[in-house]
Short mmCIF file of C-alpha atoms in Angstrom, two decimals:
data_model
loop_
_atom_site.label_atom_id
_atom_site.label_comp_id
_atom_site.label_asym_id
_atom_site.label_seq_id
_atom_site.Cartn_x
_atom_site.Cartn_y
_atom_site.Cartn_z
CA LEU A 4 -44.04 -36.90 -17.60
CA GLN A 5 -41.11 -35.57 -15.63
CA LYS A 6 -38.39 -34.05 -17.76
CA ASP A 7 -35.00 -35.69 -17.43
CA THR A 8 -32.51 -33.04 -16.32
CA LYS A 9 -29.53 -35.29 -15.76
CA ASP A 10 -26.28 -33.78 -17.07
CA ILE A 11 -23.98 -35.53 -19.51
CA SER A 12 -21.17 -37.47 -17.86
CA PRO A 13 -17.84 -35.57 -17.88
CA VAL A 14 -16.04 -38.83 -18.71
CA GLY A 15 -18.27 -39.30 -21.74
CA VAL A 16 -17.61 -35.75 -22.89
CA LEU A 17 -13.86 -36.27 -22.52
CA LEU A 18 -13.73 -39.61 -24.36
CA CYS A 19 -16.36 -39.01 -27.02
CA CYS A 20 -15.94 -35.31 -27.78
CA ILE A 21 -12.80 -33.62 -26.50
CA LEU A 22 -10.15 -36.28 -27.18
CA PRO A 23 -11.33 -37.04 -30.75
CA ALA A 24 -11.56 -33.33 -31.56
CA THR A 25 -8.09 -32.66 -30.12
CA THR A 26 -6.62 -35.58 -32.06
CA MET A 27 -8.04 -34.29 -35.33
CA THR A 28 -6.83 -30.76 -34.61
CA LEU A 29 -3.28 -31.98 -33.99
CA PHE A 30 -3.50 -34.13 -37.13
CA TRP A 31 -4.37 -31.10 -39.26
CA MET A 32 -1.80 -28.87 -37.54
CA ARG A 33 1.09 -31.14 -38.47
CA ARG A 34 1.21 -29.44 -41.90
CA LEU A 35 1.45 -25.92 -40.50
CA PRO A 36 4.97 -25.24 -41.88
CA GLU A 37 3.74 -25.95 -45.43
CA ASP A 38 0.30 -24.33 -44.98
CA PRO A 39 0.42 -21.32 -42.62
CA ASP A 40 -3.30 -20.69 -43.16
CA ARG A 41 -3.95 -23.58 -40.80
CA ALA A 42 -2.81 -21.33 -37.96
CA THR A 43 -6.49 -20.72 -37.16
CA LEU A 44 -6.50 -24.23 -35.67
CA VAL A 45 -4.73 -22.87 -32.58
CA THR A 46 -8.17 -21.56 -31.58
CA ASN A 47 -9.60 -25.08 -31.70
CA LEU A 48 -6.68 -26.48 -29.74
CA PHE A 49 -7.00 -23.74 -27.12
CA LEU A 50 -10.71 -24.40 -26.54
CA GLU A 51 -10.20 -28.16 -26.48
CA ILE A 52 -7.47 -27.94 -23.84
CA TRP A 53 -9.60 -25.60 -21.74
CA ALA A 54 -12.61 -27.91 -22.08
CA ALA A 55 -10.42 -30.82 -20.99
CA SER A 56 -9.31 -28.88 -17.91
CA ILE A 57 -12.94 -28.24 -16.95
CA VAL A 58 -13.85 -31.90 -17.39
CA LEU A 59 -10.85 -32.99 -15.33
CA ARG A 60 -11.89 -30.61 -12.58
CA LEU A 61 -15.38 -32.13 -12.56
CA MET A 62 -13.94 -35.63 -12.47
CA ILE A 63 -11.67 -34.77 -9.54
CA THR A 64 -14.37 -33.02 -7.52
CA GLY A 65 -17.01 -35.61 -8.35
CA GLN A 66 -19.44 -33.05 -9.73
CA GLU A 67 -21.73 -33.92 -12.62
CA SER A 68 -22.83 -30.51 -13.91
CA LEU A 69 -21.00 -28.96 -16.86
CA SER A 70 -22.81 -25.64 -16.47
CA ALA A 71 -21.30 -24.32 -13.22
CA SER A 72 -18.11 -22.28 -13.49
CA SER A 73 -15.63 -21.76 -10.69
CA TYR A 74 -12.39 -20.00 -9.86
CA SER A 75 -10.43 -22.94 -11.22
CA ASP A 76 -12.13 -22.73 -14.63
CA PHE A 77 -11.29 -19.05 -15.07
CA ALA A 78 -7.82 -19.64 -13.63
CA SER A 79 -7.17 -22.42 -16.14
CA LEU A 80 -8.43 -20.15 -18.93
CA THR A 81 -5.97 -17.47 -17.83
CA SER A 82 -3.15 -20.01 -17.49
CA ILE A 83 -3.68 -21.52 -20.94
CA GLY A 84 -3.89 -18.02 -22.41
CA THR A 85 -0.58 -17.18 -20.74
CA LEU A 86 0.96 -20.34 -22.20
CA TRP A 87 -0.25 -19.34 -25.66
CA VAL A 88 1.27 -15.86 -25.27
CA ILE A 89 4.61 -17.36 -24.19
CA ILE A 90 4.60 -19.65 -27.22
CA ALA A 91 3.83 -16.69 -29.50
CA VAL A 92 6.72 -14.67 -28.03
CA LEU A 93 9.12 -17.60 -28.48
CA LEU A 94 8.00 -18.11 -32.07
CA TYR A 95 8.46 -14.40 -32.73
CA HIS A 96 12.00 -14.23 -31.33
CA PHE A 97 13.25 -17.62 -32.57
CA PRO A 98 12.47 -18.02 -36.29
CA SER A 99 11.82 -21.54 -37.55
CA PRO A 100 9.67 -23.27 -40.20
CA TRP A 101 6.83 -23.18 -37.66
CA ALA A 102 7.20 -19.49 -36.83
CA SER A 103 5.05 -18.06 -39.60
CA VAL A 104 3.47 -14.63 -39.29
CA GLU A 105 0.04 -16.25 -39.24
CA LEU A 106 0.90 -18.66 -36.44
CA VAL A 107 2.48 -15.94 -34.28
CA THR A 108 -0.51 -13.65 -34.81
CA TRP A 109 -3.19 -16.25 -34.13
CA THR A 110 -1.38 -17.72 -31.13
CA LEU A 111 -0.86 -14.29 -29.58
CA ASN A 112 -4.40 -13.10 -30.28
CA VAL A 113 -6.03 -16.23 -28.91
CA GLY A 114 -3.75 -16.14 -25.88
CA VAL A 115 -4.52 -12.53 -24.94
CA LEU A 116 -8.23 -13.15 -25.53
CA GLY A 117 -8.06 -16.08 -23.12
CA ILE A 118 -6.20 -13.97 -20.58
CA GLY A 119 -8.73 -11.15 -20.93
CA ALA A 120 -11.72 -13.46 -20.59
CA GLY A 121 -10.13 -15.41 -17.73
CA THR A 122 -9.15 -12.36 -15.69
CA SER A 123 -12.59 -10.85 -16.28
CA GLY A 124 -14.22 -14.03 -15.01
CA LEU A 125 -11.93 -14.12 -11.99
CA LEU A 126 -12.70 -10.48 -11.23
CA ALA A 127 -16.47 -10.98 -11.56
CA THR A 128 -16.41 -14.10 -9.37
CA PHE A 129 -14.27 -12.33 -6.77
CA VAL A 130 -16.60 -9.31 -6.70
CA ILE A 131 -19.69 -11.51 -6.31
CA GLN A 132 -18.21 -13.56 -3.49
CA HIS A 133 -16.32 -10.73 -1.76
CA PRO A 134 -18.15 -7.45 -2.52
CA ARG A 135 -16.35 -5.54 0.24
CA LEU A 136 -12.96 -6.36 -1.31
CA GLU A 137 -13.98 -5.45 -4.84
CA LEU A 138 -11.38 -2.71 -5.33
CA MET A 139 -8.56 -5.14 -4.54
CA GLY A 140 -9.58 -7.29 -7.49
CA TRP A 141 -9.12 -4.48 -9.98
CA LEU A 142 -5.37 -4.15 -9.35
CA PRO A 143 -4.24 -7.52 -10.80
CA PHE A 144 -6.83 -7.14 -13.56
CA SER A 145 -5.28 -3.79 -14.54
CA VAL A 146 -1.69 -5.02 -14.39
CA ILE A 147 -2.27 -8.21 -16.39
CA ASN A 148 -4.23 -6.51 -19.16
CA GLY A 149 -1.69 -3.67 -19.26
CA VAL A 150 1.09 -6.21 -19.85
CA THR A 151 -0.85 -7.77 -22.75
CA GLY A 152 -1.13 -4.33 -24.35
CA LEU A 153 2.62 -3.84 -23.96
CA LEU A 154 3.22 -7.17 -25.70
CA GLY A 155 0.99 -6.02 -28.54
CA PHE A 156 3.17 -2.94 -29.03
CA LYS A 157 6.41 -4.92 -28.84
CA LEU A 158 5.24 -7.61 -31.26
CA GLN A 159 3.47 -5.10 -33.55
CA ARG A 160 0.05 -6.73 -33.20
CA SER A 161 -3.06 -4.59 -32.86
CA PHE A 162 -5.53 -7.02 -31.26
CA PRO A 163 -3.75 -7.22 -27.86
CA VAL A 164 -3.57 -3.42 -27.81
CA LEU A 165 -7.31 -3.22 -28.51
CA LEU A 166 -8.16 -5.60 -25.67
CA SER A 167 -5.85 -3.72 -23.33
CA ALA A 168 -7.54 -0.45 -24.31
CA LEU A 169 -10.97 -1.91 -23.50
CA ALA A 170 -9.70 -3.14 -20.13
CA SER A 171 -8.19 0.31 -19.45
CA ALA A 172 -11.55 1.92 -20.23
CA LEU A 173 -13.27 -0.37 -17.71
CA VAL A 174 -10.66 0.44 -15.07
CA SER A 175 -11.01 4.17 -15.75
CA ILE A 176 -14.78 3.99 -15.41
CA ARG A 177 -14.51 2.11 -12.11
CA ALA A 178 -11.90 4.54 -10.81
CA SER A 179 -14.07 7.53 -11.73
CA ILE A 180 -17.01 5.96 -9.90
CA PHE A 181 -14.80 5.46 -6.85
CA VAL A 182 -13.66 9.10 -6.94
CA SER A 183 -17.27 10.24 -7.32
CA ASP A 184 -18.35 8.15 -4.32
CA VAL A 185 -15.49 9.35 -2.13
CA THR A 186 -15.85 13.04 -2.97
CA GLY A 187 -19.62 13.01 -3.33
CA SER A 188 -19.24 14.93 -6.58
CA THR A 189 -20.22 13.70 -10.02
CA VAL A 190 -18.04 16.38 -11.58
CA ALA A 191 -14.97 15.03 -9.79
CA GLY A 192 -15.70 11.56 -11.15
CA ILE A 193 -16.04 12.87 -14.70
CA CYS A 194 -12.82 14.87 -14.39
CA SER A 195 -10.93 11.85 -13.07
CA PHE A 196 -12.21 9.76 -15.97
CA GLY A 197 -10.96 12.39 -18.42
CA LEU A 198 -7.55 12.60 -16.76
CA LEU A 199 -7.16 8.84 -16.76
CA GLY A 200 -8.16 8.74 -20.42
CA PHE A 201 -5.52 11.32 -21.34
CA ALA A 202 -2.93 9.42 -19.29
CA VAL A 203 -3.72 6.14 -21.07
CA MET A 204 -3.50 7.81 -24.49
CA ALA A 205 -0.18 9.46 -23.61
CA VAL A 206 1.33 6.16 -22.48
CA ALA A 207 -0.02 4.40 -25.60
CA GLN A 208 1.53 7.01 -27.90
CA LYS A 209 4.85 6.76 -26.08
CA LEU A 210 4.86 2.98 -26.37
CA ASP A 211 3.86 3.17 -30.03
CA ARG A 212 6.80 5.45 -30.85
CA SER A 213 9.16 3.23 -28.87
CA SER A 214 7.95 0.07 -30.61
CA GLN A 215 8.27 1.69 -34.03
CA GLY A 216 11.84 2.70 -33.28
CA PHE A 217 12.63 -0.79 -32.01
CA THR A 218 11.16 -2.36 -35.14
CA ALA A 219 13.05 0.00 -37.45
CA LYS A 220 16.31 -0.77 -35.66
CA GLY A 221 15.68 -4.50 -35.99
CA ARG A 222 15.06 -4.14 -39.72
CA ARG A 223 18.32 -2.22 -40.18
CA VAL A 224 20.23 -4.95 -38.35
CA GLU A 225 18.62 -7.64 -40.54
CA GLN A 226 19.49 -5.69 -43.71
CA ALA A 227 23.09 -5.26 -42.53
CA ARG A 228 23.40 -8.99 -41.92
CA ALA A 229 21.96 -9.74 -45.34
CA MET A 230 24.60 -7.53 -46.98
#
């Protein structure tokens, strides 16, 4: 007997899986001001919106396979992650019954994780399709993940800083390989990796001190207003 390898219809996935799941997530999230522990549901909502974007892409292009990824899928992942980060920043700077510490933290963490995964996917796809232009792809990857680390310092959240540090390590490794290839010396590559590592640590310490001073100043202003 021949095995049936036909993929599930994207329309069926949208109507029978994604929309019901999204509806239930929004239903449970309506009580977030009274129950901040429900902030973990932003992860569900994030994945459901991304899944919906993939299904819509398949419906528009007329494809039937749910297994193939493309630039648009990773771009939508990065875009939704950026939206989540913007929401987290707004919640942080504009207090409201919805702006709990848990919701800000989960929204920011999920957003930067989406940005990190999306930019990594875009970089990998770009390198596979355009191997001669590989080095060009590392520049936006470095800038975007550096900005997420800066947001982590400003908002006093450690997870974005951790992801940015991992991205910086990858960039440093690739840069050291490039230096080693250009100079023909393994020692030069190792030295460049060490120098880049020290540079990243110096910048991180500087940003950490700046963010601590900014936070302390904000607390003094809040105490003065309370008095």
